[in-house]
Coordinates of C-alpha atoms in Angstrom, one line a residue:
M1 CA 18.5 0.0 10.1
R2 CA 16.8 1.4 13.1
Y3 CA 13.6 1.1 15.0
A4 CA 10.8 3.7 15.5
K5 CA 7.9 3.8 17.8
E6 CA 4.6 3.6 15.9
L7 CA 1.2 4.7 17.1
T8 CA -1.7 2.6 15.9
L9 CA -5.4 3.6 16.2
R10 CA -8.3 1.4 15.5
L11 CA -11.3 3.6 14.7
A12 CA -14.8 3.6 13.4
N13 CA -14.9 4.8 9.8
R14 CA -16.2 8.3 9.8
S15 CA -15.8 11.2 7.3
G16 CA -13.5 13.8 8.7
L17 CA -11.8 11.7 11.3
L18 CA -8.4 11.9 9.7
A19 CA -8.6 15.7 9.7
E20 CA -9.6 15.7 13.4
I21 CA -6.7 13.5 14.4
T22 CA -4.1 15.2 12.4
S23 CA -5.3 18.7 13.4
A24 CA -5.1 17.7 17.1
L25 CA -1.5 16.6 16.6
W26 CA -0.7 19.8 14.6
R27 CA -2.0 22.0 17.4
K28 CA 0.5 20.4 19.7
G29 CA 3.4 20.8 17.3
V30 CA 3.6 17.2 16.3
N31 CA 5.0 16.5 12.9
I32 CA 3.9 13.3 11.1
H33 CA 6.9 11.6 9.3
A34 CA 4.8 8.8 7.8
F35 CA 1.4 7.3 8.1
S36 CA -0.8 4.5 6.7
A37 CA -4.6 4.5 6.8
E38 CA -6.9 1.8 5.6
V39 CA -10.6 1.1 5.9
D40 CA -12.3 -2.3 6.1
G41 CA -16.1 -1.7 6.0
R42 CA -17.0 0.2 9.1
D43 CA -13.6 0.1 10.8
G44 CA -10.3 1.7 10.0
T45 CA -6.7 1.5 11.1
L46 CA -4.3 4.4 11.2
H47 CA -0.5 3.9 11.7
L48 CA 1.6 7.0 12.6
I49 CA 5.3 7.7 12.9
V50 CA 5.8 11.1 14.6
D51 CA 8.6 13.3 15.8
K52 CA 7.2 13.8 19.3
F53 CA 5.9 10.3 20.3
T54 CA 5.1 11.1 24.0
V55 CA 3.2 14.4 23.1
A56 CA 1.4 12.6 20.3
K57 CA 0.2 9.7 22.4
K58 CA -0.9 12.0 25.3
T59 CA -2.8 14.2 22.8
L60 CA -4.6 11.3 21.2
V61 CA -5.6 9.7 24.5
E62 CA -6.8 13.0 25.9
S63 CA -8.8 13.5 22.8
G64 CA -10.6 10.2 23.4
W65 CA -8.7 8.0 20.9
E66 CA -7.1 4.8 22.0
A67 CA -3.5 4.6 20.7
A68 CA -1.5 1.4 20.9
E69 CA 2.3 1.5 20.5
E70 CA 4.6 -0.8 18.7
K71 CA 8.2 -0.8 17.6
V72 CA 8.7 -1.1 13.8
L73 CA 11.7 -1.5 11.6
V74 CA 12.8 1.6 9.7
L75 CA 14.8 0.8 6.5
T76 CA 16.3 3.2 3.9
L77 CA 16.1 1.5 0.5
A78 CA 17.4 2.5 -2.8
D79 CA 14.5 3.9 -4.9
K80 CA 14.9 1.3 -7.6
P81 CA 13.1 -1.9 -8.8
G82 CA 13.6 -4.9 -6.6
S83 CA 14.5 -3.2 -3.4
L84 CA 11.4 -4.2 -1.6
A85 CA 11.5 -7.7 -3.2
F86 CA 15.0 -8.2 -1.7
I87 CA 13.9 -7.2 1.8
A88 CA 10.6 -9.2 1.7
S89 CA 12.5 -12.3 0.5
K90 CA 15.1 -12.1 3.2
L91 CA 12.4 -11.9 5.9
A92 CA 10.4 -14.7 4.3
E93 CA 13.6 -16.9 4.3
M94 CA 13.7 -16.5 8.1
G95 CA 10.0 -17.2 8.6
I96 CA 9.4 -13.6 9.7
D97 CA 5.9 -12.2 8.9
I98 CA 5.4 -8.6 7.6
R99 CA 2.2 -7.6 9.4
H100 CA 2.0 -4.2 7.9
A101 CA 4.3 -1.9 5.7
Y102 CA 4.3 1.6 4.4
A103 CA 6.8 3.9 2.9
G104 CA 7.7 7.6 3.3
A105 CA 10.0 10.0 1.6
G106 CA 13.7 9.5 2.1
D107 CA 16.8 11.3 1.2
K108 CA 17.6 11.8 -2.5
G109 CA 17.3 8.6 -4.4
K110 CA 16.1 6.7 -1.4
T111 CA 12.8 5.5 0.1
R112 CA 12.2 5.1 3.8
M113 CA 10.2 1.9 4.6
Y114 CA 8.4 1.2 7.9
L115 CA 7.8 -2.5 8.6
G116 CA 5.7 -4.0 11.4
V117 CA 7.1 -7.6 11.7
S118 CA 6.4 -10.7 13.8
D119 CA 10.0 -10.7 15.3
L120 CA 12.1 -7.5 15.4
T121 CA 15.3 -9.2 16.7
Q122 CA 15.3 -11.9 13.9
A123 CA 14.3 -9.4 11.2
R124 CA 17.3 -7.2 12.1
K125 CA 19.6 -10.2 11.9
A126 CA 18.1 -11.3 8.6
L127 CA 18.6 -7.8 7.1
R128 CA 22.2 -7.2 8.2

């Protein structure tokens, strides 16, 4: 288990915005390892895990987007039924809230999970 720095953008929902953001990062050679995007009415939230965090944040800010940063847990789980249930149950037992979660491709037979939690230190202890 490790941590990753995540970029979070809160944006007005507009057609083509994801293309603009990802193209700006692409032009700077930033690779996106995982992302989550959701829309709630007129507003949207985009979470990004990238390979060049500093370059990505600078690019986003210089392009006029506000990007907050947060440490998230990175877990590699077996790609089988119950893996997420086990993790969620362990965190719930410790009273740790999962604020947001998304998955990305992992190695063969594995899934990489990104979790924004209420207490990183306690979450790490709970999942040892």
